[in-house]
PDB file of C-alpha atoms in Angstrom:
ATOM      1  CA  UNK A   1      50.541  50.672-105.276  1.00 63.00           C
ATOM      2  CA  UNK A   2      50.108  53.707-105.824  1.00 76.00           C
ATOM      3  CA  UNK A   3      46.661  53.624-108.671  1.00 74.00           C
ATOM      4  CA  UNK A   4      45.271  51.393-105.956  1.00 73.00           C
ATOM      5  CA  UNK A   5      46.003  53.350-102.844  1.00 67.00           C
ATOM      6  CA  UNK A   6      43.886  56.564-105.538  1.00 80.00           C
ATOM      7  CA  UNK A   7      41.237  54.467-106.294  1.00 79.00           C
ATOM      8  CA  UNK A   8      39.567  53.390-102.877  1.00 72.00           C
ATOM      9  CA  UNK A   9      40.062  56.508-101.945  1.00 75.00           C
ATOM     10  CA  UNK A  10      38.005  57.869-104.269  1.00 82.00           C
ATOM     11  CA  UNK A  11      35.688  54.471-103.696  1.00 80.00           C
ATOM     12  CA  UNK A  12      35.743  56.121 -99.483  1.00 70.00           C
ATOM     13  CA  UNK A  13      35.118  59.523-100.902  1.00 78.00           C
ATOM     14  CA  UNK A  14      31.811  58.256-103.180  1.00 82.00           C
ATOM     15  CA  UNK A  15      30.607  55.615-100.193  1.00 76.00           C
ATOM     16  CA  UNK A  16      30.982  58.739 -97.414  1.00 69.00           C
ATOM     17  CA  UNK A  17      29.047  61.333-100.370  1.00 78.00           C
ATOM     18  CA  UNK A  18      26.634  58.735-100.675  1.00 80.00           C
ATOM     19  CA  UNK A  19      25.045  58.688 -96.715  1.00 68.00           C
ATOM     20  CA  UNK A  20      26.078  61.882 -96.299  1.00 70.00           C
ATOM     21  CA  UNK A  21      23.651  62.855 -98.785  1.00 81.00           C
ATOM     22  CA  UNK A  22      21.024  59.727 -97.960  1.00 79.00           C
ATOM     23  CA  UNK A  23      20.742  61.174 -94.180  1.00 67.00           C
ATOM     24  CA  UNK A  24      20.086  64.478 -95.787  1.00 72.00           C
ATOM     25  CA  UNK A  25      17.715  62.749 -97.960  1.00 80.00           C
ATOM     26  CA  UNK A  26      15.679  61.309 -95.025  1.00 74.00           C
ATOM     27  CA  UNK A  27      16.404  63.906 -92.187  1.00 66.00           C
ATOM     28  CA  UNK A  28      14.624  66.016 -95.099  1.00 73.00           C
ATOM     29  CA  UNK A  29      11.981  63.923 -96.023  1.00 77.00           C
ATOM     30  CA  UNK A  30      11.016  62.501 -92.767  1.00 69.00           C
ATOM     31  CA  UNK A  31      10.435  66.488 -90.868  1.00 64.00           C
ATOM     32  CA  UNK A  32       8.747  67.452 -94.276  1.00 72.00           C
ATOM     33  CA  UNK A  33       6.346  64.519 -93.046  1.00 69.00           C
ATOM     34  CA  UNK A  34       5.982  64.156 -89.453  1.00 61.00           C
ATOM     35  CA  UNK A  35       3.335  65.474 -88.663  1.00 58.00           C
ATOM     36  CA  UNK A  36       1.509  65.156 -84.950  1.00 53.00           C
ATOM     37  CA  UNK A  37       0.444  61.396 -85.530  1.00 58.00           C
ATOM     38  CA  UNK A  38       4.341  60.130 -86.360  1.00 56.00           C
ATOM     39  CA  UNK A  39       5.491  62.879 -83.601  1.00 55.00           C
ATOM     40  CA  UNK A  40       3.498  61.106 -81.229  1.00 61.00           C
ATOM     41  CA  UNK A  41       4.356  57.800 -81.751  1.00 62.00           C
ATOM     42  CA  UNK A  42       7.874  58.440 -81.358  1.00 61.00           C
ATOM     43  CA  UNK A  43       7.333  60.106 -77.983  1.00 66.00           C
ATOM     44  CA  UNK A  44       4.951  57.417 -76.704  1.00 66.00           C
ATOM     45  CA  UNK A  45       7.285  54.591 -78.514  1.00 68.00           C
ATOM     46  CA  UNK A  46      10.048  57.086 -76.278  1.00 68.00           C
ATOM     47  CA  UNK A  47       8.118  58.207 -73.535  1.00 71.00           C
ATOM     48  CA  UNK A  48      10.400  57.730 -70.689  1.00 76.00           C
ATOM     49  CA  UNK A  49      13.911  56.087 -70.147  1.00 78.00           C
ATOM     50  CA  UNK A  50      12.328  52.910 -69.766  1.00 81.00           C
ATOM     51  CA  UNK A  51       9.942  52.646 -72.891  1.00 81.00           C
ATOM     52  CA  UNK A  52      13.215  53.952 -74.554  1.00 83.00           C
ATOM     53  CA  UNK A  53      15.381  51.324 -73.671  1.00 85.00           C
ATOM     54  CA  UNK A  54      12.901  48.978 -74.433  1.00 83.00           C
ATOM     55  CA  UNK A  55      12.161  50.515 -78.014  1.00 82.00           C
ATOM     56  CA  UNK A  56      15.933  50.827 -79.099  1.00 82.00           C
ATOM     57  CA  UNK A  57      16.084  46.589 -77.924  1.00 84.00           C
ATOM     58  CA  UNK A  58      13.261  45.674 -80.509  1.00 81.00           C
ATOM     59  CA  UNK A  59      14.350  47.556 -83.181  1.00 76.00           C
ATOM     60  CA  UNK A  60      17.495  46.504 -83.127  1.00 76.00           C
ATOM     61  CA  UNK A  61      16.930  42.749 -82.354  1.00 72.00           C
ATOM     62  CA  UNK A  62      14.490  43.483 -85.484  1.00 65.00           C
ATOM     63  CA  UNK A  63      17.399  44.565 -87.842  1.00 62.00           C
ATOM     64  CA  UNK A  64      19.889  42.624 -86.118  1.00 59.00           C
ATOM     65  CA  UNK A  65      22.417  45.397 -86.636  1.00 66.00           C
ATOM     66  CA  UNK A  66      22.479  48.329 -83.482  1.00 72.00           C
ATOM     67  CA  UNK A  67      25.061  50.540 -86.510  1.00 71.00           C
ATOM     68  CA  UNK A  68      21.600  51.519 -88.316  1.00 71.00           C
ATOM     69  CA  UNK A  69      19.423  51.801 -85.300  1.00 76.00           C
ATOM     70  CA  UNK A  70      21.565  54.400 -84.514  1.00 77.00           C
ATOM     71  CA  UNK A  71      21.596  55.803 -87.912  1.00 75.00           C
ATOM     72  CA  UNK A  72      17.774  56.139 -86.944  1.00 76.00           C
ATOM     73  CA  UNK A  73      18.161  57.050 -84.686  1.00 79.00           C
ATOM     74  CA  UNK A  74      20.761  60.701 -85.546  1.00 79.00           C
ATOM     75  CA  UNK A  75      17.893  61.075 -88.122  1.00 77.00           C
ATOM     76  CA  UNK A  76      14.462  60.574 -86.307  1.00 79.00           C
ATOM     77  CA  UNK A  77      17.291  63.680 -83.986  1.00 81.00           C
ATOM     78  CA  UNK A  78      18.134  65.358 -87.194  1.00 79.00           C
ATOM     79  CA  UNK A  79      15.001  66.378 -87.736  1.00 76.00           C
ATOM     80  CA  UNK A  80      13.608  67.633 -84.564  1.00 78.00           C
ATOM     81  CA  UNK A  81      11.184  63.191 -83.831  1.00 77.00           C
ATOM     82  CA  UNK A  82      13.475  62.740 -80.884  1.00 79.00           C
ATOM     83  CA  UNK A  83      14.675  64.329 -78.529  1.00 80.00           C
ATOM     84  CA  UNK A  84      18.972  64.368 -77.306  1.00 81.00           C
ATOM     85  CA  UNK A  85      17.680  62.789 -74.435  1.00 81.00           C
ATOM     86  CA  UNK A  86      15.033  60.146 -75.663  1.00 82.00           C
ATOM     87  CA  UNK A  87      17.840  59.468 -78.590  1.00 82.00           C
ATOM     88  CA  UNK A  88      20.288  57.743 -75.821  1.00 84.00           C
ATOM     89  CA  UNK A  89      18.116  55.721 -74.177  1.00 84.00           C
ATOM     90  CA  UNK A  90      16.950  53.870 -77.742  1.00 84.00           C
ATOM     91  CA  UNK A  91      20.338  53.848 -78.580  1.00 84.00           C
ATOM     92  CA  UNK A  92      20.831  52.018 -74.757  1.00 87.00           C
ATOM     93  CA  UNK A  93      18.099  49.026 -76.129  1.00 86.00           C
ATOM     94  CA  UNK A  94      20.312  48.731 -79.402  1.00 83.00           C
ATOM     95  CA  UNK A  95      23.398  48.558 -78.172  1.00 84.00           C
ATOM     96  CA  UNK A  96      21.661  45.400 -75.422  1.00 87.00           C
ATOM     97  CA  UNK A  97      19.768  44.323 -78.429  1.00 83.00           C
ATOM     98  CA  UNK A  98      23.145  43.814 -80.571  1.00 78.00           C
ATOM     99  CA  UNK A  99      23.586  40.797 -78.073  1.00 81.00           C
ATOM    100  CA  UNK A 100      21.238  38.583 -79.284  1.00 78.00           C
ATOM    101  CA  UNK A 101      22.568  38.041 -82.218  1.00 68.00           C
ATOM    102  CA  UNK A 102      25.997  36.965 -80.630  1.00 73.00           C
ATOM    103  CA  UNK A 103      23.973  34.174 -78.810  1.00 79.00           C
ATOM    104  CA  UNK A 104      22.413  32.959 -82.645  1.00 68.00           C
ATOM    105  CA  UNK A 105      26.077  32.879 -83.447  1.00 67.00           C
ATOM    106  CA  UNK A 106      26.792  30.758 -80.447  1.00 70.00           C
ATOM    107  CA  UNK A 107      24.153  28.681 -80.508  1.00 69.00           C
ATOM    108  CA  UNK A 108      23.495  27.472 -84.228  1.00 58.00           C
ATOM    109  CA  UNK A 109      26.393  29.077 -86.175  1.00 51.00           C
ATOM    110  CA  UNK A 110      25.041  32.002 -87.553  1.00 43.00           C
ATOM    111  CA  UNK A 111      25.842  35.054 -89.349  1.00 45.00           C
ATOM    112  CA  UNK A 112      24.115  38.496 -89.379  1.00 48.00           C
ATOM    113  CA  UNK A 113      21.645  39.858 -91.547  1.00 51.00           C
ATOM    114  CA  UNK A 114      22.899  42.182 -93.984  1.00 60.00           C
ATOM    115  CA  UNK A 115      20.873  45.044 -94.101  1.00 59.00           C
ATOM    116  CA  UNK A 116      22.428  46.600 -97.216  1.00 65.00           C
ATOM    117  CA  UNK A 117      20.166  43.459 -99.049  1.00 73.00           C
ATOM    118  CA  UNK A 118      17.384  45.451 -98.549  1.00 76.00           C
ATOM    119  CA  UNK A 119      18.705  48.823 -99.647  1.00 81.00           C
ATOM    120  CA  UNK A 120      18.061  48.201-103.060  1.00 84.00           C
ATOM    121  CA  UNK A 121      14.861  47.271-102.787  1.00 88.00           C
ATOM    122  CA  UNK A 122      13.826  49.679 -99.481  1.00 87.00           C
ATOM    123  CA  UNK A 123      15.294  52.801-102.619  1.00 89.00           C
ATOM    124  CA  UNK A 124      12.726  51.100-105.279  1.00 90.00           C
ATOM    125  CA  UNK A 125      10.027  51.318-102.752  1.00 90.00           C
ATOM    126  CA  UNK A 126      10.287  54.940-102.235  1.00 88.00           C
ATOM    127  CA  UNK A 127      11.458  56.318-105.332  1.00 89.00           C
ATOM    128  CA  UNK A 128       8.168  55.117-106.526  1.00 90.00           C
ATOM    129  CA  UNK A 129       6.351  56.149-103.789  1.00 88.00           C
ATOM    130  CA  UNK A 130       7.539  59.630-104.053  1.00 85.00           C
ATOM    131  CA  UNK A 131       6.246  59.473-107.599  1.00 87.00           C
ATOM    132  CA  UNK A 132       2.476  59.035-106.124  1.00 84.00           C
ATOM    133  CA  UNK A 133       2.075  62.749-105.502  1.00 75.00           C
ATOM    134  CA  UNK A 134      -1.411  62.086-105.456  1.00 70.00           C
ATOM    135  CA  UNK A 135      -1.543  60.455-102.433  1.00 69.00           C
ATOM    136  CA  UNK A 136      -0.229  63.683-100.764  1.00 68.00           C
ATOM    137  CA  UNK A 137       1.895  66.150-100.401  1.00 73.00           C
ATOM    138  CA  UNK A 138       3.094  63.122 -97.221  1.00 73.00           C
ATOM    139  CA  UNK A 139       3.613  60.254 -98.842  1.00 81.00           C
ATOM    140  CA  UNK A 140       6.495  61.755-101.513  1.00 84.00           C
ATOM    141  CA  UNK A 141       7.724  62.646 -97.928  1.00 83.00           C
ATOM    142  CA  UNK A 142       7.659  59.120 -96.623  1.00 83.00           C
ATOM    143  CA  UNK A 143       9.779  58.295 -99.950  1.00 87.00           C
ATOM    144  CA  UNK A 144      11.706  60.028 -99.967  1.00 85.00           C
ATOM    145  CA  UNK A 145      12.785  59.466 -96.649  1.00 82.00           C
ATOM    146  CA  UNK A 146      12.561  56.266 -97.340  1.00 86.00           C
ATOM    147  CA  UNK A 147      15.101  56.452 -99.979  1.00 89.00           C
ATOM    148  CA  UNK A 148      17.751  58.244 -98.138  1.00 84.00           C
ATOM    149  CA  UNK A 149      17.246  55.322 -95.988  1.00 80.00           C
ATOM    150  CA  UNK A 150      17.557  53.377 -98.934  1.00 85.00           C
ATOM    151  CA  UNK A 151      21.261  55.499 -99.273  1.00 85.00           C
ATOM    152  CA  UNK A 152      22.920  55.772 -96.419  1.00 76.00           C
ATOM    153  CA  UNK A 153      22.814  52.090 -95.263  1.00 76.00           C
ATOM    154  CA  UNK A 154      24.414  51.382 -98.991  1.00 81.00           C
ATOM    155  CA  UNK A 155      26.835  54.535 -98.291  1.00 76.00           C
ATOM    156  CA  UNK A 156      28.086  51.833 -95.303  1.00 69.00           C
ATOM    157  CA  UNK A 157      28.125  48.905 -97.074  1.00 73.00           C
ATOM    158  CA  UNK A 158      30.139  50.391-100.149  1.00 77.00           C
ATOM    159  CA  UNK A 159      32.626  52.987 -97.947  1.00 66.00           C
ATOM    160  CA  UNK A 160      32.890  48.530 -96.206  1.00 62.00           C
ATOM    161  CA  UNK A 161      33.678  47.537 -99.330  1.00 69.00           C
ATOM    162  CA  UNK A 162      36.270  49.760-100.388  1.00 68.00           C
ATOM    163  CA  UNK A 163      38.427  48.948 -98.212  1.00 56.00           C
ATOM    164  CA  UNK A 164      40.633  45.906 -98.177  1.00 55.00           C
ATOM    165  CA  UNK A 165      38.608  43.113 -96.530  1.00 49.00           C
ATOM    166  CA  UNK A 166      40.599  41.204 -93.434  1.00 47.00           C
ATOM    167  CA  UNK A 167      39.592  37.976 -93.227  1.00 46.00           C
ATOM    168  CA  UNK A 168      39.905  35.665 -89.747  1.00 48.00           C
ATOM    169  CA  UNK A 169      43.315  35.803 -90.617  1.00 53.00           C
ATOM    170  CA  UNK A 170      44.585  38.854 -89.852  1.00 53.00           C
ATOM    171  CA  UNK A 171      43.755  38.138 -86.013  1.00 57.00           C
ATOM    172  CA  UNK A 172      45.476  35.403 -86.247  1.00 59.00           C
ATOM    173  CA  UNK A 173      48.396  36.916 -84.737  1.00 64.00           C
ATOM    174  CA  UNK A 174      46.907  37.833 -80.958  1.00 66.00           C
ATOM    175  CA  UNK A 175      47.956  34.381 -80.696  1.00 65.00           C
ATOM    176  CA  UNK A 176      51.979  35.920 -79.908  1.00 64.00           C
ATOM    177  CA  UNK A 177      50.534  37.922 -77.527  1.00 65.00           C
ATOM    178  CA  UNK A 178      48.520  35.049 -75.377  1.00 68.00           C
ATOM    179  CA  UNK A 179      49.774  35.039 -71.468  1.00 68.00           C
ATOM    180  CA  UNK A 180      50.816  38.445 -71.975  1.00 70.00           C
ATOM    181  CA  UNK A 181      49.123  39.404 -68.879  1.00 78.00           C
ATOM    182  CA  UNK A 182      48.020  43.610 -69.693  1.00 84.00           C
ATOM    183  CA  UNK A 183      49.343  43.950 -72.407  1.00 85.00           C
ATOM    184  CA  UNK A 184      47.427  41.640 -74.432  1.00 84.00           C
ATOM    185  CA  UNK A 185      44.405  43.339 -72.521  1.00 88.00           C
ATOM    186  CA  UNK A 186      44.964  46.713 -74.369  1.00 90.00           C
ATOM    187  CA  UNK A 187      46.373  45.211 -78.132  1.00 88.00           C
ATOM    188  CA  UNK A 188      43.099  43.604 -78.384  1.00 87.00           C
ATOM    189  CA  UNK A 189      41.168  46.726 -77.481  1.00 91.00           C
ATOM    190  CA  UNK A 190      42.550  48.276 -79.774  1.00 90.00           C
ATOM    191  CA  UNK A 191      42.686  45.607 -83.178  1.00 87.00           C
ATOM    192  CA  UNK A 192      38.642  44.976 -81.909  1.00 87.00           C
ATOM    193  CA  UNK A 193      38.603  48.589 -82.257  1.00 89.00           C
ATOM    194  CA  UNK A 194      40.173  49.119 -85.656  1.00 87.00           C
ATOM    195  CA  UNK A 195      39.225  46.145 -86.306  1.00 81.00           C
ATOM    196  CA  UNK A 196      34.494  46.860 -86.422  1.00 81.00           C
ATOM    197  CA  UNK A 197      35.563  50.365 -87.917  1.00 81.00           C
ATOM    198  CA  UNK A 198      36.952  48.484 -90.681  1.00 77.00           C
ATOM    199  CA  UNK A 199      34.085  45.808 -91.937  1.00 68.00           C
ATOM    200  CA  UNK A 200      31.449  48.173 -90.258  1.00 67.00           C
ATOM    201  CA  UNK A 201      30.197  45.522 -88.406  1.00 67.00           C
ATOM    202  CA  UNK A 202      30.463  44.958 -84.111  1.00 73.00           C
ATOM    203  CA  UNK A 203      28.756  41.667 -85.034  1.00 70.00           C
ATOM    204  CA  UNK A 204      30.874  39.892 -87.219  1.00 70.00           C
ATOM    205  CA  UNK A 205      34.072  40.694 -85.600  1.00 76.00           C
ATOM    206  CA  UNK A 206      32.348  39.169 -82.463  1.00 78.00           C
ATOM    207  CA  UNK A 207      31.248  36.109 -85.233  1.00 74.00           C
ATOM    208  CA  UNK A 208      34.954  35.968 -85.626  1.00 76.00           C
ATOM    209  CA  UNK A 209      36.794  36.553 -82.127  1.00 81.00           C
ATOM    210  CA  UNK A 210      33.779  33.264 -81.285  1.00 79.00           C
ATOM    211  CA  UNK A 211      35.680  31.201 -83.666  1.00 75.00           C
ATOM    212  CA  UNK A 212      39.444  31.328 -82.491  1.00 77.00           C
ATOM    213  CA  UNK A 213      38.707  31.258 -79.605  1.00 81.00           C
ATOM    214  CA  UNK A 214      36.698  27.977 -79.815  1.00 77.00           C
ATOM    215  CA  UNK A 215      39.683  26.720 -81.193  1.00 76.00           C
ATOM    216  CA  UNK A 216      42.034  27.604 -77.921  1.00 78.00           C
ATOM    217  CA  UNK A 217      43.808  30.046 -80.225  1.00 78.00           C
ATOM    218  CA  UNK A 218      42.625  32.933 -77.563  1.00 81.00           C
ATOM    219  CA  UNK A 219      42.411  33.589 -74.116  1.00 84.00           C
ATOM    220  CA  UNK A 220      38.769  34.533 -72.562  1.00 88.00           C
ATOM    221  CA  UNK A 221      40.775  38.146 -71.682  1.00 88.00           C
ATOM    222  CA  UNK A 222      42.044  38.380 -75.744  1.00 87.00           C
ATOM    223  CA  UNK A 223      38.280  37.508 -76.693  1.00 88.00           C
ATOM    224  CA  UNK A 224      37.121  40.326 -73.987  1.00 91.00           C
ATOM    225  CA  UNK A 225      39.293  42.782 -74.450  1.00 91.00           C
ATOM    226  CA  UNK A 226      38.967  42.869 -78.602  1.00 90.00           C
ATOM    227  CA  UNK A 227      34.273  42.132 -77.749  1.00 91.00           C
ATOM    228  CA  UNK A 228      34.878  45.972 -75.842  1.00 92.00           C
ATOM    229  CA  UNK A 229      37.176  47.050 -78.967  1.00 92.00           C
ATOM    230  CA  UNK A 230      34.837  46.674 -81.232  1.00 89.00           C
ATOM    231  CA  UNK A 231      31.851  47.634 -79.066  1.00 88.00           C
ATOM    232  CA  UNK A 232      33.563  51.260 -79.225  1.00 89.00           C
ATOM    233  CA  UNK A 233      34.453  50.515 -82.950  1.00 87.00           C
ATOM    234  CA  UNK A 234      31.001  50.237 -83.720  1.00 83.00           C
ATOM    235  CA  UNK A 235      29.395  52.989 -82.680  1.00 82.00           C
ATOM    236  CA  UNK A 236      32.259  54.559 -86.239  1.00 82.00           C
ATOM    237  CA  UNK A 237      29.031  54.585 -88.156  1.00 76.00           C
ATOM    238  CA  UNK A 238      26.840  56.612 -86.135  1.00 75.00           C
ATOM    239  CA  UNK A 239      29.619  59.494 -86.600  1.00 80.00           C
ATOM    240  CA  UNK A 240      30.501  59.165 -89.844  1.00 78.00           C
ATOM    241  CA  UNK A 241      26.602  59.927 -90.782  1.00 71.00           C
ATOM    242  CA  UNK A 242      26.079  62.835 -88.389  1.00 76.00           C
ATOM    243  CA  UNK A 243      29.134  64.920 -89.552  1.00 77.00           C
ATOM    244  CA  UNK A 244      25.978  65.600 -91.966  1.00 72.00           C
ATOM    245  CA  UNK A 245      23.398  66.229 -89.166  1.00 74.00           C
ATOM    246  CA  UNK A 246      22.924  69.285 -87.346  1.00 79.00           C
ATOM    247  CA  UNK A 247      24.166  70.642 -83.611  1.00 82.00           C
ATOM    248  CA  UNK A 248      21.802  67.516 -81.663  1.00 80.00           C
ATOM    249  CA  UNK A 249      21.964  65.439 -84.841  1.00 80.00           C
ATOM    250  CA  UNK A 250      25.968  65.270 -83.181  1.00 84.00           C
ATOM    251  CA  UNK A 251      25.565  64.927 -80.159  1.00 85.00           C
ATOM    252  CA  UNK A 252      23.146  61.738 -80.153  1.00 82.00           C
ATOM    253  CA  UNK A 253      25.954  60.701 -82.272  1.00 83.00           C
ATOM    254  CA  UNK A 254      29.016  61.781 -79.414  1.00 86.00           C
ATOM    255  CA  UNK A 255      26.630  60.358 -76.771  1.00 83.00           C
ATOM    256  CA  UNK A 256      26.622  56.930 -78.227  1.00 83.00           C
ATOM    257  CA  UNK A 257      30.900  56.758 -78.518  1.00 86.00           C
ATOM    258  CA  UNK A 258      30.831  58.734 -75.061  1.00 87.00           C
ATOM    259  CA  UNK A 259      28.575  55.587 -73.756  1.00 87.00           C
ATOM    260  CA  UNK A 260      31.259  52.801 -74.632  1.00 88.00           C
ATOM    261  CA  UNK A 261      33.834  54.288 -74.451  1.00 91.00           C
ATOM    262  CA  UNK A 262      33.576  55.145 -71.238  1.00 90.00           C
ATOM    263  CA  UNK A 263      31.380  51.718 -69.864  1.00 90.00           C
ATOM    264  CA  UNK A 264      35.283  50.368 -72.384  1.00 92.00           C
ATOM    265  CA  UNK A 265      37.512  52.305 -69.792  1.00 93.00           C
ATOM    266  CA  UNK A 266      35.277  51.320 -66.294  1.00 92.00           C
ATOM    267  CA  UNK A 267      34.889  47.448 -67.465  1.00 92.00           C
ATOM    268  CA  UNK A 268      39.284  47.770 -67.650  1.00 92.00           C
ATOM    269  CA  UNK A 269      39.623  48.576 -63.964  1.00 92.00           C
ATOM    270  CA  UNK A 270      37.721  45.837 -62.793  1.00 91.00           C
ATOM    271  CA  UNK A 271      38.550  43.732 -66.029  1.00 91.00           C
ATOM    272  CA  UNK A 272      39.450  40.448 -64.403  1.00 91.00           C
ATOM    273  CA  UNK A 273      36.466  40.563 -61.164  1.00 91.00           C
ATOM    274  CA  UNK A 274      34.205  41.303 -64.286  1.00 91.00           C
ATOM    275  CA  UNK A 275      35.375  37.919 -65.837  1.00 89.00           C
ATOM    276  CA  UNK A 276      35.307  35.951 -63.006  1.00 90.00           C
ATOM    277  CA  UNK A 277      31.847  37.244 -63.020  1.00 91.00           C
ATOM    278  CA  UNK A 278      31.185  36.220 -66.522  1.00 89.00           C
ATOM    279  CA  UNK A 279      31.921  32.802 -65.878  1.00 85.00           C
ATOM    280  CA  UNK A 280      30.184  32.424 -62.884  1.00 87.00           C
ATOM    281  CA  UNK A 281      27.106  33.336 -64.080  1.00 87.00           C
ATOM    282  CA  UNK A 282      28.085  30.731 -68.305  1.00 85.00           C
ATOM    283  CA  UNK A 283      27.312  27.182 -67.038  1.00 81.00           C
ATOM    284  CA  UNK A 284      30.245  25.402 -67.524  1.00 77.00           C
ATOM    285  CA  UNK A 285      34.242  26.764 -67.259  1.00 75.00           C
ATOM    286  CA  UNK A 286      35.657  28.430 -70.359  1.00 75.00           C
ATOM    287  CA  UNK A 287      37.231  25.769 -72.885  1.00 75.00           C
ATOM    288  CA  UNK A 288      37.459  25.665 -75.763  1.00 71.00           C
ATOM    289  CA  UNK A 289      34.227  24.112 -76.282  1.00 73.00           C
ATOM    290  CA  UNK A 290      32.003  26.873 -74.298  1.00 80.00           C
ATOM    291  CA  UNK A 291      34.075  29.356 -75.746  1.00 82.00           C
ATOM    292  CA  UNK A 292      30.701  31.406 -77.318  1.00 82.00           C
ATOM    293  CA  UNK A 293      28.184  31.940 -74.826  1.00 86.00           C
ATOM    294  CA  UNK A 294      31.440  32.543 -72.753  1.00 89.00           C
ATOM    295  CA  UNK A 295      31.686  35.203 -75.321  1.00 89.00           C
ATOM    296  CA  UNK A 296      27.902  36.027 -75.750  1.00 88.00           C
ATOM    297  CA  UNK A 297      27.660  36.390 -71.578  1.00 91.00           C
ATOM    298  CA  UNK A 298      30.630  39.629 -72.295  1.00 92.00           C
ATOM    299  CA  UNK A 299      28.855  41.129 -74.336  1.00 90.00           C
ATOM    300  CA  UNK A 300      25.299  40.456 -73.404  1.00 90.00           C
ATOM    301  CA  UNK A 301      26.939  41.244 -69.314  1.00 92.00           C
ATOM    302  CA  UNK A 302      28.550  44.212 -69.823  1.00 92.00           C
ATOM    303  CA  UNK A 303      25.585  46.326 -72.441  1.00 90.00           C
ATOM    304  CA  UNK A 304      22.613  45.619 -70.099  1.00 92.00           C
ATOM    305  CA  UNK A 305      26.003  47.063 -67.196  1.00 90.00           C
ATOM    306  CA  UNK A 306      26.543  49.982 -68.946  1.00 89.00           C
ATOM    307  CA  UNK A 307      22.465  51.079 -70.043  1.00 88.00           C
ATOM    308  CA  UNK A 308      22.140  50.712 -66.079  1.00 89.00           C
ATOM    309  CA  UNK A 309      24.911  52.588 -64.865  1.00 87.00           C
ATOM    310  CA  UNK A 310      23.776  55.221 -67.378  1.00 84.00           C
ATOM    311  CA  UNK A 311      19.948  54.843 -67.218  1.00 82.00           C
ATOM    312  CA  UNK A 312      19.349  56.974 -63.673  1.00 82.00           C
ATOM    313  CA  UNK A 313      21.791  59.495 -65.253  1.00 77.00           C
ATOM    314  CA  UNK A 314      20.442  59.971 -68.765  1.00 74.00           C
ATOM    315  CA  UNK A 315      19.069  64.144 -67.968  1.00 75.00           C
ATOM    316  CA  UNK A 316      22.591  64.976 -65.980  1.00 73.00           C
ATOM    317  CA  UNK A 317      24.759  62.919 -69.492  1.00 68.00           C
TER     318      UNK A 317
END
């Protein structure tokens, strides 16, 4: 037992060191390579808060990971390519973009593609780019930046594997809280938060929640509360990466965390009316057969409303 704990501790320590070094490597590479052209492109894509949100949506839809987008945003802020105001808009867009995965799971049962699968070839490309000094210093620096991003994602993947992987059965105990009102809701928020932190993937949590709800194990209130918790838990990756970032990188990470925490608290204040609104917007009454669509709609509406509330207040925020 003690040997197992020690082994897990060293694996977690190694994973943390790997992606913190990746953070430093990517930021240094980007900063050296970033000329007026790249800076101009990034600034154009985030020139106002609406462009920034749209950019966050597109990037997250492409990589299917809000955590990956948030990690990249923290790296860009750390390298001075994005301002804090621009980064908040991109992260808001990432929150909306990641809801597509929930709809895919609800409709066709597809699983989220792990960005860690491309981390090894990405590192290889970056390494060979870094050797091509004849192509110029900027080319070498871009290669180092790619290597850094690969190490960040590998580190996150190793972190997830270092912690014993809980299966969907780990959430079956929640059915004992069915019918217990607000106690069940708060327990589910806490479980969704911790569970997502452990497996490093909010989409995986939502997939499990949809699976349990579609079998009638979870009520809609409990499933919605789990989704709220997962939205807070998914900010953990960006927080870990920010430990090796500068002051602005840390601020970007905390902006990401606070948006989801405040949004979750506001939703809990109006939880039952919010759930009722989701029911009105989703075709068909809630049942095991329609659970996926209702949960995906809740996830989408939460992030859209959250963005609509914070978007006009970004400078003040």
